[in-house]
JSON list of C-alpha atoms in Angstrom, two decimals:
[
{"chain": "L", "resi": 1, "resn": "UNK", "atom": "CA", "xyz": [205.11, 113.46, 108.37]},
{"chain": "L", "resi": 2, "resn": "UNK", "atom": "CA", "xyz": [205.81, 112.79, 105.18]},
{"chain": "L", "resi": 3, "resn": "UNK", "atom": "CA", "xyz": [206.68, 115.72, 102.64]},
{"chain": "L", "resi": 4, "resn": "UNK", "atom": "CA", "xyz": [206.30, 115.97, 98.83]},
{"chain": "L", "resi": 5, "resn": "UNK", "atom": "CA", "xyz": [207.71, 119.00, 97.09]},
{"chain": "L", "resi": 6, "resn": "UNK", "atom": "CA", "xyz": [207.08, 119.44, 93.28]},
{"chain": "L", "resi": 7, "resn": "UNK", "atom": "CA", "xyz": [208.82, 121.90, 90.77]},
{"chain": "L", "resi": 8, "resn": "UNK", "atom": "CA", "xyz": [208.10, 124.46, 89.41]},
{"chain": "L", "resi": 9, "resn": "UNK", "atom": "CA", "xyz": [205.09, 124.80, 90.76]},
{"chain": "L", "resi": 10, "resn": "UNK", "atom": "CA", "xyz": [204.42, 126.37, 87.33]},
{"chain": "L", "resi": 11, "resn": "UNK", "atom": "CA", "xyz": [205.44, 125.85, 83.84]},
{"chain": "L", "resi": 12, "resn": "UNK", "atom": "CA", "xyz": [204.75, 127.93, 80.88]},
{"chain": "L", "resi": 13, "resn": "UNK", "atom": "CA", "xyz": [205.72, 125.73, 77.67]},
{"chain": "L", "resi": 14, "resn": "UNK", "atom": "CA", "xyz": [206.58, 126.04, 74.11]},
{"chain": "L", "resi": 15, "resn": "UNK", "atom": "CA", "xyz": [204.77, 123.32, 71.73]},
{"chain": "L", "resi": 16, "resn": "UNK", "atom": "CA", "xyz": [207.18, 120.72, 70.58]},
{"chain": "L", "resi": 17, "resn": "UNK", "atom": "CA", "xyz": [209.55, 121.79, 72.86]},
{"chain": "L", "resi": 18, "resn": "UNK", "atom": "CA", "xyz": [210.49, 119.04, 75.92]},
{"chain": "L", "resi": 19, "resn": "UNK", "atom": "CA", "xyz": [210.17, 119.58, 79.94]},
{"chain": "L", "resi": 20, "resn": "UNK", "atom": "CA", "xyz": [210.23, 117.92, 83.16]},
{"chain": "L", "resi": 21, "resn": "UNK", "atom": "CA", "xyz": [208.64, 118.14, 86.41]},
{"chain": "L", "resi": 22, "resn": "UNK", "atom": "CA", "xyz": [210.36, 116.95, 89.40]},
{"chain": "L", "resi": 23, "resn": "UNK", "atom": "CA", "xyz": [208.54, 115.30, 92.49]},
{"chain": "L", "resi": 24, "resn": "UNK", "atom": "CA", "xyz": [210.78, 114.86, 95.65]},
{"chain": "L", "resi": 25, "resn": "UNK", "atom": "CA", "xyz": [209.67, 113.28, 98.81]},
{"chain": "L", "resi": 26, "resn": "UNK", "atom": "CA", "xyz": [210.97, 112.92, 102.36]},
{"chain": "L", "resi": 27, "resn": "UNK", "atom": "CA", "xyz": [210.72, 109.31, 103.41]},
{"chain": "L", "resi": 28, "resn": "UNK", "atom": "CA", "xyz": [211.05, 105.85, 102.28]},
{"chain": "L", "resi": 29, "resn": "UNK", "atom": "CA", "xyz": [208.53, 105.06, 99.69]},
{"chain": "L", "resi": 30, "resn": "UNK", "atom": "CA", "xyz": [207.97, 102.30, 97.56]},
{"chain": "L", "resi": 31, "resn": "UNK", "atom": "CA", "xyz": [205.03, 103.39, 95.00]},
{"chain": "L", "resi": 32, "resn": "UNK", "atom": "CA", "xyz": [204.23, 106.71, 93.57]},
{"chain": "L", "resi": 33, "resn": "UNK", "atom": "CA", "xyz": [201.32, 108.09, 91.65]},
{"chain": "L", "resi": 34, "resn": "UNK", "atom": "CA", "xyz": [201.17, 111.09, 88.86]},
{"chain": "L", "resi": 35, "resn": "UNK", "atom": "CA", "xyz": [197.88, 112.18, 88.28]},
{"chain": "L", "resi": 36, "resn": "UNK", "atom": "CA", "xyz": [196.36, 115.16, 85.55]},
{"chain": "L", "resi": 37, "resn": "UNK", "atom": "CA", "xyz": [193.87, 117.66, 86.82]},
{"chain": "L", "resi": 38, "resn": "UNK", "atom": "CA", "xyz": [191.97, 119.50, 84.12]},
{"chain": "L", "resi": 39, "resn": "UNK", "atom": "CA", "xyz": [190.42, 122.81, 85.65]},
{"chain": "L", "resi": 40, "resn": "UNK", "atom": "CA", "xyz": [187.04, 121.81, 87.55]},
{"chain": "L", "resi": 41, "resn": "UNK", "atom": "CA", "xyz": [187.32, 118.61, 86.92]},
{"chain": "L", "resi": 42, "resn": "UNK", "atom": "CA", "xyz": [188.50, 115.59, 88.87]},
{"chain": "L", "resi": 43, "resn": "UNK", "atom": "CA", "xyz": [192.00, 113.81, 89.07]},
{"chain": "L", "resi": 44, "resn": "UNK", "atom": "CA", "xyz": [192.96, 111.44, 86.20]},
{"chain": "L", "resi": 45, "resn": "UNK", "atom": "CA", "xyz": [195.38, 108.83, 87.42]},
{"chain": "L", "resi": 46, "resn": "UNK", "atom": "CA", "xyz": [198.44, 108.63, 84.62]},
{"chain": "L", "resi": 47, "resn": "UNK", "atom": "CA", "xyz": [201.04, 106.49, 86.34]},
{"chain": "L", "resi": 48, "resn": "UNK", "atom": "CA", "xyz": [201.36, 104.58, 88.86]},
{"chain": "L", "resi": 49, "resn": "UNK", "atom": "CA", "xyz": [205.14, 103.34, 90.07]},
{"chain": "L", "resi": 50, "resn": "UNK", "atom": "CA", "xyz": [205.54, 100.48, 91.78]},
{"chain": "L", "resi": 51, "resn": "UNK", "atom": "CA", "xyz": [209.62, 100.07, 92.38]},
{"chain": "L", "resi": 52, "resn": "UNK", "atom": "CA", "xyz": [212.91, 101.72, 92.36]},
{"chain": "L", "resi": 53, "resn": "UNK", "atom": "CA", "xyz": [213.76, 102.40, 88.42]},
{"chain": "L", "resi": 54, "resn": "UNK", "atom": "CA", "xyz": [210.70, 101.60, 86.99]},
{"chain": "L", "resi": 55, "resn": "UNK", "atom": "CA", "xyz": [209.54, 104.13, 84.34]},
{"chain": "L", "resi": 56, "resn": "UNK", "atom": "CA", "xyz": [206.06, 103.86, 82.49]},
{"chain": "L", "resi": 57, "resn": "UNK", "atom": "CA", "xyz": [205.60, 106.15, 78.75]},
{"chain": "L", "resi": 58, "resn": "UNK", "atom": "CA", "xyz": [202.29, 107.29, 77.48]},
{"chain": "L", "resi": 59, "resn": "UNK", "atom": "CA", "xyz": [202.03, 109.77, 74.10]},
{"chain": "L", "resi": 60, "resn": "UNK", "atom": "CA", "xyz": [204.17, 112.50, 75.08]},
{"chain": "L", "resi": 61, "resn": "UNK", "atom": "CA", "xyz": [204.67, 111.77, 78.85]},
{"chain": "L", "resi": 62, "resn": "UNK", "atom": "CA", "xyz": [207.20, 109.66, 80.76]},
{"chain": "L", "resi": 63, "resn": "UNK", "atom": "CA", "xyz": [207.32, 108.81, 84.39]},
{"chain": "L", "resi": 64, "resn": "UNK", "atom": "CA", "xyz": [210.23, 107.36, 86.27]},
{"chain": "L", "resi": 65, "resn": "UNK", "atom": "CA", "xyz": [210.98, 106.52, 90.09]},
{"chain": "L", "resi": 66, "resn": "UNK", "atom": "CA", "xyz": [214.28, 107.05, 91.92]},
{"chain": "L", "resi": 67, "resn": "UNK", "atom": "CA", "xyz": [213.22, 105.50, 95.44]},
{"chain": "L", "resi": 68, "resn": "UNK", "atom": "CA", "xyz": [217.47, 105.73, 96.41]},
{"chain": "L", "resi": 69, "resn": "UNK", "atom": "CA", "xyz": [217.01, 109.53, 95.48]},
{"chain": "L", "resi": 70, "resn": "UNK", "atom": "CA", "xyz": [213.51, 109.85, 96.43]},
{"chain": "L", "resi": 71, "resn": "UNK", "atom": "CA", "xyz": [212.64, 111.60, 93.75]},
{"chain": "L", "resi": 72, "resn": "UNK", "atom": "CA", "xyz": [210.30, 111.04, 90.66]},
{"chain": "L", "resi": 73, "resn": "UNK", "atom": "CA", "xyz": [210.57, 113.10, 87.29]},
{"chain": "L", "resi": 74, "resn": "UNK", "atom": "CA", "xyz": [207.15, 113.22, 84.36]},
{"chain": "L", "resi": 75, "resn": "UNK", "atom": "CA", "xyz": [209.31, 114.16, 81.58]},
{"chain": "L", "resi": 76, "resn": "UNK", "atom": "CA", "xyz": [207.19, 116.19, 78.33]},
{"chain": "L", "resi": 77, "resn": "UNK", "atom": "CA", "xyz": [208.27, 115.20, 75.10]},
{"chain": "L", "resi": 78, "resn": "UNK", "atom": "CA", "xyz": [207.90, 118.20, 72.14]},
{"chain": "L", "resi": 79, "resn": "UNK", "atom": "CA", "xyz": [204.94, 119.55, 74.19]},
{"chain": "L", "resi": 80, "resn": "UNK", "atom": "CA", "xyz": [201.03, 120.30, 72.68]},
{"chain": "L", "resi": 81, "resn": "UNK", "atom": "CA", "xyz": [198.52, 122.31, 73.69]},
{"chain": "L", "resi": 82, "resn": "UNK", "atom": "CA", "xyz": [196.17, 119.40, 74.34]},
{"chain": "L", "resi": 83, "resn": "UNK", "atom": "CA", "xyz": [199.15, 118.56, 78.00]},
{"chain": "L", "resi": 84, "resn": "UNK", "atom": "CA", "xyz": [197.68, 121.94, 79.34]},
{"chain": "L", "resi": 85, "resn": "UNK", "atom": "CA", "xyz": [196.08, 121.02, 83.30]},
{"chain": "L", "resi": 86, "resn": "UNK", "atom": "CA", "xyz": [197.82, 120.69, 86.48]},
{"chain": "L", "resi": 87, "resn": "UNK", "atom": "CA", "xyz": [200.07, 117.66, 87.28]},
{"chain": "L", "resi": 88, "resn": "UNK", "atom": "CA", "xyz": [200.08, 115.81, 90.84]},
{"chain": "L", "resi": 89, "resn": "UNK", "atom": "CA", "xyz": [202.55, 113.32, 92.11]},
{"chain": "L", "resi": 90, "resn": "UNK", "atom": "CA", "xyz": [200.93, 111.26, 95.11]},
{"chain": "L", "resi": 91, "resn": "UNK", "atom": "CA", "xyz": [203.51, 109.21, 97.59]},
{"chain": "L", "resi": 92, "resn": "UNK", "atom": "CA", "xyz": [201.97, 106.34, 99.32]},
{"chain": "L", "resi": 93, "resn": "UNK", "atom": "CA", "xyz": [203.64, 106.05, 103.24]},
{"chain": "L", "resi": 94, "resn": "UNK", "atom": "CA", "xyz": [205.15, 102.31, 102.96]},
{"chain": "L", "resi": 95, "resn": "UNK", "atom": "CA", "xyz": [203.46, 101.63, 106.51]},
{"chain": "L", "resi": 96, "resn": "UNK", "atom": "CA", "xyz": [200.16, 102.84, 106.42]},
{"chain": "L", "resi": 97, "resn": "UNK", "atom": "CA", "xyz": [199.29, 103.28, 102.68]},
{"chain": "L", "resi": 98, "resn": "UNK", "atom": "CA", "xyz": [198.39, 106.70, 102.88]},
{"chain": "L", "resi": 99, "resn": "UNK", "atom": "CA", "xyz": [198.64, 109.04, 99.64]},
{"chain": "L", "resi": 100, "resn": "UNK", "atom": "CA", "xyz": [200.35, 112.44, 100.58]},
{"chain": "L", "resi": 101, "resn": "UNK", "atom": "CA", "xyz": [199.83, 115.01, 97.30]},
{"chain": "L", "resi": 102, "resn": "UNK", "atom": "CA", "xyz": [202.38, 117.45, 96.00]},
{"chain": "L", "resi": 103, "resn": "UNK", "atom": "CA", "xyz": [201.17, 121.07, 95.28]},
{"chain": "L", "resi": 104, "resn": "UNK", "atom": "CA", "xyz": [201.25, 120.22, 91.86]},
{"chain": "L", "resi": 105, "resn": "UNK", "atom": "CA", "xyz": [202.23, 121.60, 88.54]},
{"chain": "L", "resi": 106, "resn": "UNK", "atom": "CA", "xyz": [200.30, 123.70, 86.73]},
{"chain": "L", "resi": 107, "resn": "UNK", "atom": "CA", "xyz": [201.14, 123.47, 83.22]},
{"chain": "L", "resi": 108, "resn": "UNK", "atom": "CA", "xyz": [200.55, 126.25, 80.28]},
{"chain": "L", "resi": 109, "resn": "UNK", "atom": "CA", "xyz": [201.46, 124.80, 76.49]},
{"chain": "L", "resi": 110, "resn": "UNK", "atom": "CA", "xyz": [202.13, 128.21, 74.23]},
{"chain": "L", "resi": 111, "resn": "UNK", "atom": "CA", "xyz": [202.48, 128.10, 70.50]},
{"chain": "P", "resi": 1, "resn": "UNK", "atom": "CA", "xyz": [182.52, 100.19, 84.82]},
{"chain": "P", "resi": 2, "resn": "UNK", "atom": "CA", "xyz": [181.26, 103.30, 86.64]},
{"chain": "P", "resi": 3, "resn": "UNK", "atom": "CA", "xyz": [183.40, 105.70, 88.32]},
{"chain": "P", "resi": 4, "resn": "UNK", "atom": "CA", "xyz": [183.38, 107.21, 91.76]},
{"chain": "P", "resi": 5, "resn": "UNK", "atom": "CA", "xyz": [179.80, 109.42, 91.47]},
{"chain": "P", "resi": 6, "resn": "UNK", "atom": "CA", "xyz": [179.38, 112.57, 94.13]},
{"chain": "P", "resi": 7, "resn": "UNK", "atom": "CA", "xyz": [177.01, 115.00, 94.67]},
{"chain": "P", "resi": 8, "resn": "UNK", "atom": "CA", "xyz": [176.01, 117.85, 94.40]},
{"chain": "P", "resi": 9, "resn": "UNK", "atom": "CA", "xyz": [178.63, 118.98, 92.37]},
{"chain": "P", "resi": 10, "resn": "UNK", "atom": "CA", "xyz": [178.43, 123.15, 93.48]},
{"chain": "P", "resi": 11, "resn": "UNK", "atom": "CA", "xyz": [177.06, 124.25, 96.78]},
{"chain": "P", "resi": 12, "resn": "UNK", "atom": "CA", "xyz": [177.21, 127.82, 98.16]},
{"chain": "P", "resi": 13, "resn": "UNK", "atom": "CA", "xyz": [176.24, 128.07, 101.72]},
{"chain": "P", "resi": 14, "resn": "UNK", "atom": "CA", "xyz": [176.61, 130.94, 103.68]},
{"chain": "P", "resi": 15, "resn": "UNK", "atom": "CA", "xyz": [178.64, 130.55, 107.36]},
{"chain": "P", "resi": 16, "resn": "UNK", "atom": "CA", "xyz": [177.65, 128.66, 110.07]},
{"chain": "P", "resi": 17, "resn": "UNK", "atom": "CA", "xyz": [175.04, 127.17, 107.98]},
{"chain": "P", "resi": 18, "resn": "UNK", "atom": "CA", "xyz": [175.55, 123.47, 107.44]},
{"chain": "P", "resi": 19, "resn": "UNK", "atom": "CA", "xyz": [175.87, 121.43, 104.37]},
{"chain": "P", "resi": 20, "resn": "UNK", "atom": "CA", "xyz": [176.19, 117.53, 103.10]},
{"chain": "P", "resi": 21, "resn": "UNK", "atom": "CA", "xyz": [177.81, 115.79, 100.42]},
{"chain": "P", "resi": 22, "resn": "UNK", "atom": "CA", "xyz": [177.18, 112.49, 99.29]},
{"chain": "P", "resi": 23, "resn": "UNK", "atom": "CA", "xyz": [179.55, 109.63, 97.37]},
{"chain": "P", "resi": 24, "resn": "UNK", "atom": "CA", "xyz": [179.22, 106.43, 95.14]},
{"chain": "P", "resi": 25, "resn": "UNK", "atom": "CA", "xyz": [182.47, 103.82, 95.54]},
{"chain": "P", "resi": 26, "resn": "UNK", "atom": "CA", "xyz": [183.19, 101.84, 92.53]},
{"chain": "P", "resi": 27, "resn": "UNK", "atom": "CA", "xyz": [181.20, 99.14, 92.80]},
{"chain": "P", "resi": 28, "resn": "UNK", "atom": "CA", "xyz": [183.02, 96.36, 94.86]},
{"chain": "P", "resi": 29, "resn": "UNK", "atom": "CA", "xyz": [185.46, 98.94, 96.51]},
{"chain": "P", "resi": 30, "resn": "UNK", "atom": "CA", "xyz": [185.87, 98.03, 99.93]},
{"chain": "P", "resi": 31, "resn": "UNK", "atom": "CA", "xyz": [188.30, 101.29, 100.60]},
{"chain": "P", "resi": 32, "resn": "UNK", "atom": "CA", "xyz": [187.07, 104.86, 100.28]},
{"chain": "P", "resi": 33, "resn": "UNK", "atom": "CA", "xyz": [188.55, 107.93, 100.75]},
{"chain": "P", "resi": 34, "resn": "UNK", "atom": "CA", "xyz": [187.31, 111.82, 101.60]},
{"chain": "P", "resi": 35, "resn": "UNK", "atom": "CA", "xyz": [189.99, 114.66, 100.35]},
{"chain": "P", "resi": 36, "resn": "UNK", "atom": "CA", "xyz": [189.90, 118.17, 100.91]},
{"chain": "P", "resi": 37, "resn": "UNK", "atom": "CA", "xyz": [191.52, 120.06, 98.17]},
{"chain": "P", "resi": 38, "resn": "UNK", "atom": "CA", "xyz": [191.63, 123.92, 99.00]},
{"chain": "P", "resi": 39, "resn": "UNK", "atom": "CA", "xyz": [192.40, 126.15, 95.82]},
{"chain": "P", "resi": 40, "resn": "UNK", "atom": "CA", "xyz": [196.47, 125.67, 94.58]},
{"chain": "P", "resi": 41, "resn": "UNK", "atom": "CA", "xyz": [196.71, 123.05, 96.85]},
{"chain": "P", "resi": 42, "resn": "UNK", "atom": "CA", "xyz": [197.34, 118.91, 95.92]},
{"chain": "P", "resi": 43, "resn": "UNK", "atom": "CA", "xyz": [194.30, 117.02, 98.07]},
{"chain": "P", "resi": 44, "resn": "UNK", "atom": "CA", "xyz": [194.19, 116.48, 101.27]},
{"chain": "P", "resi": 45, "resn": "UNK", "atom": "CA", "xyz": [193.18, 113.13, 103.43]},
{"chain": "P", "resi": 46, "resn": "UNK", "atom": "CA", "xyz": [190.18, 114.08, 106.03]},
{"chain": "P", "resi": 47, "resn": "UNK", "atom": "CA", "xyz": [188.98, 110.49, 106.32]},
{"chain": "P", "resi": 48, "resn": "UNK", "atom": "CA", "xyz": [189.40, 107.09, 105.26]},
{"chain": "P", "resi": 49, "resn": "UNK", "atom": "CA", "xyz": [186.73, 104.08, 105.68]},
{"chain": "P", "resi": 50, "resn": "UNK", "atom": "CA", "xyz": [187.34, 100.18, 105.18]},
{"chain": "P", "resi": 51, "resn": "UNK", "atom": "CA", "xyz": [184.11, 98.78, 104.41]},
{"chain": "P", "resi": 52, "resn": "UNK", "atom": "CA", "xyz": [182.22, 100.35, 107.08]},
{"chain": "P", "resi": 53, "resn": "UNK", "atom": "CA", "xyz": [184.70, 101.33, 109.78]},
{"chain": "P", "resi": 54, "resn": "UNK", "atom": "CA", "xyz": [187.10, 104.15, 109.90]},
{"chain": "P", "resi": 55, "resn": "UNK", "atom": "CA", "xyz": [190.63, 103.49, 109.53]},
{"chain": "P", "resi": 56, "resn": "UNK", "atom": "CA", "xyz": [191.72, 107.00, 109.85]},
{"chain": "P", "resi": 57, "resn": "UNK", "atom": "CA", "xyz": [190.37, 110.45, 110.58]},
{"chain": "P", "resi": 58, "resn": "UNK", "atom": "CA", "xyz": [193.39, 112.18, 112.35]},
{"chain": "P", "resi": 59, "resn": "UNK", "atom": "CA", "xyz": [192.75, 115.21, 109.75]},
{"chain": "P", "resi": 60, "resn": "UNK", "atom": "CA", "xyz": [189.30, 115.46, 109.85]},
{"chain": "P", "resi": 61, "resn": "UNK", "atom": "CA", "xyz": [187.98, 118.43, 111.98]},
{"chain": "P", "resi": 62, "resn": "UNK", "atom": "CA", "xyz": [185.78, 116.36, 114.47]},
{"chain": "P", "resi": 63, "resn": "UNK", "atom": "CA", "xyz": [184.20, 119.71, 115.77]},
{"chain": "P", "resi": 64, "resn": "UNK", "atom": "CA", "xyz": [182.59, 120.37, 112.67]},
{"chain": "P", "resi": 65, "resn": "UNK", "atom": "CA", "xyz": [182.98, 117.92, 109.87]},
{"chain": "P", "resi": 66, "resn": "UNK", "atom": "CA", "xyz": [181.37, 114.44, 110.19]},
{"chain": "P", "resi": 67, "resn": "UNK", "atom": "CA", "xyz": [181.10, 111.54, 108.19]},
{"chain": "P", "resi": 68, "resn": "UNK", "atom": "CA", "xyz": [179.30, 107.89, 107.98]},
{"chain": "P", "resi": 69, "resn": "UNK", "atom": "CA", "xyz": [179.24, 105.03, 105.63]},
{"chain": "P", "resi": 70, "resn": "UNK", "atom": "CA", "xyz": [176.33, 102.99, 106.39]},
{"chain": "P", "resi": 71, "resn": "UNK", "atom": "CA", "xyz": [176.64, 99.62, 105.14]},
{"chain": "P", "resi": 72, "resn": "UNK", "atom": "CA", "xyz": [180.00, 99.63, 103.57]},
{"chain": "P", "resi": 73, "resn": "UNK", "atom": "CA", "xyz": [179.03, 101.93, 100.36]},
{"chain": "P", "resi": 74, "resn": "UNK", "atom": "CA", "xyz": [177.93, 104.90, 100.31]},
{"chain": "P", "resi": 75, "resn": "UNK", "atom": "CA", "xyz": [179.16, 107.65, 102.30]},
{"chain": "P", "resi": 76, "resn": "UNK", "atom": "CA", "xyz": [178.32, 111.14, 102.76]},
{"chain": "P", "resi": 77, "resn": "UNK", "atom": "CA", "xyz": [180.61, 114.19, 104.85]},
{"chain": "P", "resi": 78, "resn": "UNK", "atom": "CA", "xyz": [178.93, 116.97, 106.83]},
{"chain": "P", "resi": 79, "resn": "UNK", "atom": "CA", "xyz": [179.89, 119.98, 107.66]},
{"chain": "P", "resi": 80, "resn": "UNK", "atom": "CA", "xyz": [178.24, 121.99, 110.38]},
{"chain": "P", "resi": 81, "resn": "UNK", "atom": "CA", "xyz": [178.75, 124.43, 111.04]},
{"chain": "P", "resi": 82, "resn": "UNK", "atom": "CA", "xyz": [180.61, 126.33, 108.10]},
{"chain": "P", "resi": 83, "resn": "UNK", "atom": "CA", "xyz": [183.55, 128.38, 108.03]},
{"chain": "P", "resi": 84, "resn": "UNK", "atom": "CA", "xyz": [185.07, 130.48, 105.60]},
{"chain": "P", "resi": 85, "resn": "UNK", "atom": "CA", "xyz": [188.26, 128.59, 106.00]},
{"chain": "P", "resi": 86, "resn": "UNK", "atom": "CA", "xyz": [186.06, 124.97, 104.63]},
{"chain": "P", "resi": 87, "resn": "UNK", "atom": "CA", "xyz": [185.16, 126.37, 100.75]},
{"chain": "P", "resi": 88, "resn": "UNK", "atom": "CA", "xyz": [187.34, 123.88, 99.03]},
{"chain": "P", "resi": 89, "resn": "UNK", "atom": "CA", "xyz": [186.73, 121.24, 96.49]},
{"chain": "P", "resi": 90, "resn": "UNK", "atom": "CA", "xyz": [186.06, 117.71, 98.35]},
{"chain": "P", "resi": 91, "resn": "UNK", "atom": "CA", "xyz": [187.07, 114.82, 96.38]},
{"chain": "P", "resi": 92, "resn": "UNK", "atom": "CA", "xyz": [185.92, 110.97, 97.45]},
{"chain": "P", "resi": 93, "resn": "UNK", "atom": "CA", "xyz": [188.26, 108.14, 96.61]},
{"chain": "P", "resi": 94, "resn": "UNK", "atom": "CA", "xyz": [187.57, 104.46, 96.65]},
{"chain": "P", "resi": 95, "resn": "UNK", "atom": "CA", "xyz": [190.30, 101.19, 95.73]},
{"chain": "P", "resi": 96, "resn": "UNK", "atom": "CA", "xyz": [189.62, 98.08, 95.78]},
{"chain": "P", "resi": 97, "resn": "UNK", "atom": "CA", "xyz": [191.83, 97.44, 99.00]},
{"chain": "P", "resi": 98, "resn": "UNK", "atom": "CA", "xyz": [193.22, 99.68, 101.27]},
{"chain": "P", "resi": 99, "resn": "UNK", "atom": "CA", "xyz": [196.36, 100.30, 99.66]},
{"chain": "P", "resi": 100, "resn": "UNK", "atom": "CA", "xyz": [197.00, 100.56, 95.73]},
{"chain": "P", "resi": 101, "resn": "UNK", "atom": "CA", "xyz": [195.53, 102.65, 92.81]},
{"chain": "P", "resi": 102, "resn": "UNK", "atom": "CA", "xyz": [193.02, 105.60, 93.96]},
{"chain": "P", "resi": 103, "resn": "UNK", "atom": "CA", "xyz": [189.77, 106.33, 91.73]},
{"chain": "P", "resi": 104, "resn": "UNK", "atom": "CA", "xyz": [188.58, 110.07, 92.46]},
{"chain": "P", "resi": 105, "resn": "UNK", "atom": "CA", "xyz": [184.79, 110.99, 91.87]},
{"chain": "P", "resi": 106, "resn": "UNK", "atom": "CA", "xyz": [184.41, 114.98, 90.44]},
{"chain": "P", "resi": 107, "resn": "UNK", "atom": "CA", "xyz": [184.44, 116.50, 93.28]},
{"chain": "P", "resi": 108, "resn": "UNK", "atom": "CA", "xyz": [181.75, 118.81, 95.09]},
{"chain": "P", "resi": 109, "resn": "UNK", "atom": "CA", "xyz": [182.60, 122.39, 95.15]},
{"chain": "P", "resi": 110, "resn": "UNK", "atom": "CA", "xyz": [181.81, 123.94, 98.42]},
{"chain": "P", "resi": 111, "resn": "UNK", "atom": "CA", "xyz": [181.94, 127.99, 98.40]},
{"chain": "P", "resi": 112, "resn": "UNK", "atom": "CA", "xyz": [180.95, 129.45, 102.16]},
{"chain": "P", "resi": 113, "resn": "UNK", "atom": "CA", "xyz": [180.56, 133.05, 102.25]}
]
């Protein structure tokens, strides 16, 4: 069964300062998903990473893929209040194309 | 283009009472996609349906939870009967194929008490 372990689990952040979330999975994988949750609402696809090295930037956010290391980082550049919601990476099982979720992050931007 | 449409969007049912949820694929999306997402917790697959068949259900709870998609589009999930243990959000998916880029519909919010 495939595992996906994010950290932490929660983040408390300063505005304009930067942070990174780590997503770290247990078998081979070729594609992996970040997604934003805002509370009660539904899951907002932000990346989607489709080979080893490959890293996608939007605004403040940027997603990379280690598929050697099995591990994917969403790194937050000089963080705002408006990044505040809860932060899933999604591994899809090379065989079957099943998504297995992390806990995800949940993420607090302070002034 | 529309998104993935559910409802209702809040239920509160008491246990052993039963309850049904309905979804709305993206138009032309032959692949959708029930989740359970319990609170603190990343989703979780229950079922999956290609067109009209079921590619996998190994997670759903076949003693309790059902679900159909008549005619390759909509689908709705049933629950009957309730358990404390079930009040979680349920999310529906659909993509195009049956691999790639999910699209997640709001969610219905199931409390049982």
């Amino acid at each position: 069964e495939l595992k996906v372990e994010q950290n932490p689990l929660f983040l408390s952040m300063q505005e304009g300062k930067n942070y990174t979330i780590y997503c770290n999975y247990s078998t081979t994988s070729d594609r992996l998903y970040w997604y934003r949750q805002d509370p009660g609402k539904s899951l907002e696809s932000l990346f989607v990473l489709l080979s080893n090295g490959a890293v996608k930037q939007e605004g403040r956010l940027m997603a990379s893929l280690d598929t050697k290391a099995r591990l994917s980082t969403l790194h937050i550049t000089a963080a705002v209040h408006d990044l505040s919601a809860t932060y899933f990476c999604a591994v899809e099982t090379s065989n079957d194309y099943k998504l297995s979720f992390g806990a995800g992050t949940t993420v607090t931007v302070r002034a | 283009e529309a998104g993935v449409a559910q409802s209702p969007r809040y239920k509160i049912i008491e246990k052993r009472q039963s309850v049904a949820f309905w979804c709305n694929p993206i138009s032309g999306h032959a692949t959708l996609y029930w989740y359970q997402q319990i609170l603190g917790q990343g989703p979780k697959l229950l079922i999956q349906f290609q067109n009209n068949g079921v590619v996998d259900d190994s997670q759903l709870p076949k003693d309790r939870f059902s679900a159909e998609r008549l005619k390759g589009v909509d689908s709705t999930l049933k629950i009957q009967p309730a358990k404390l243990e079930d009040s979680a959000v349920y999310l529906c998916a659909s993509s195009a194929a049956g691999w790639g880029e999910q699209y997640f519909g709001p969610g219905t919010r199931l409390t049982v008490t």
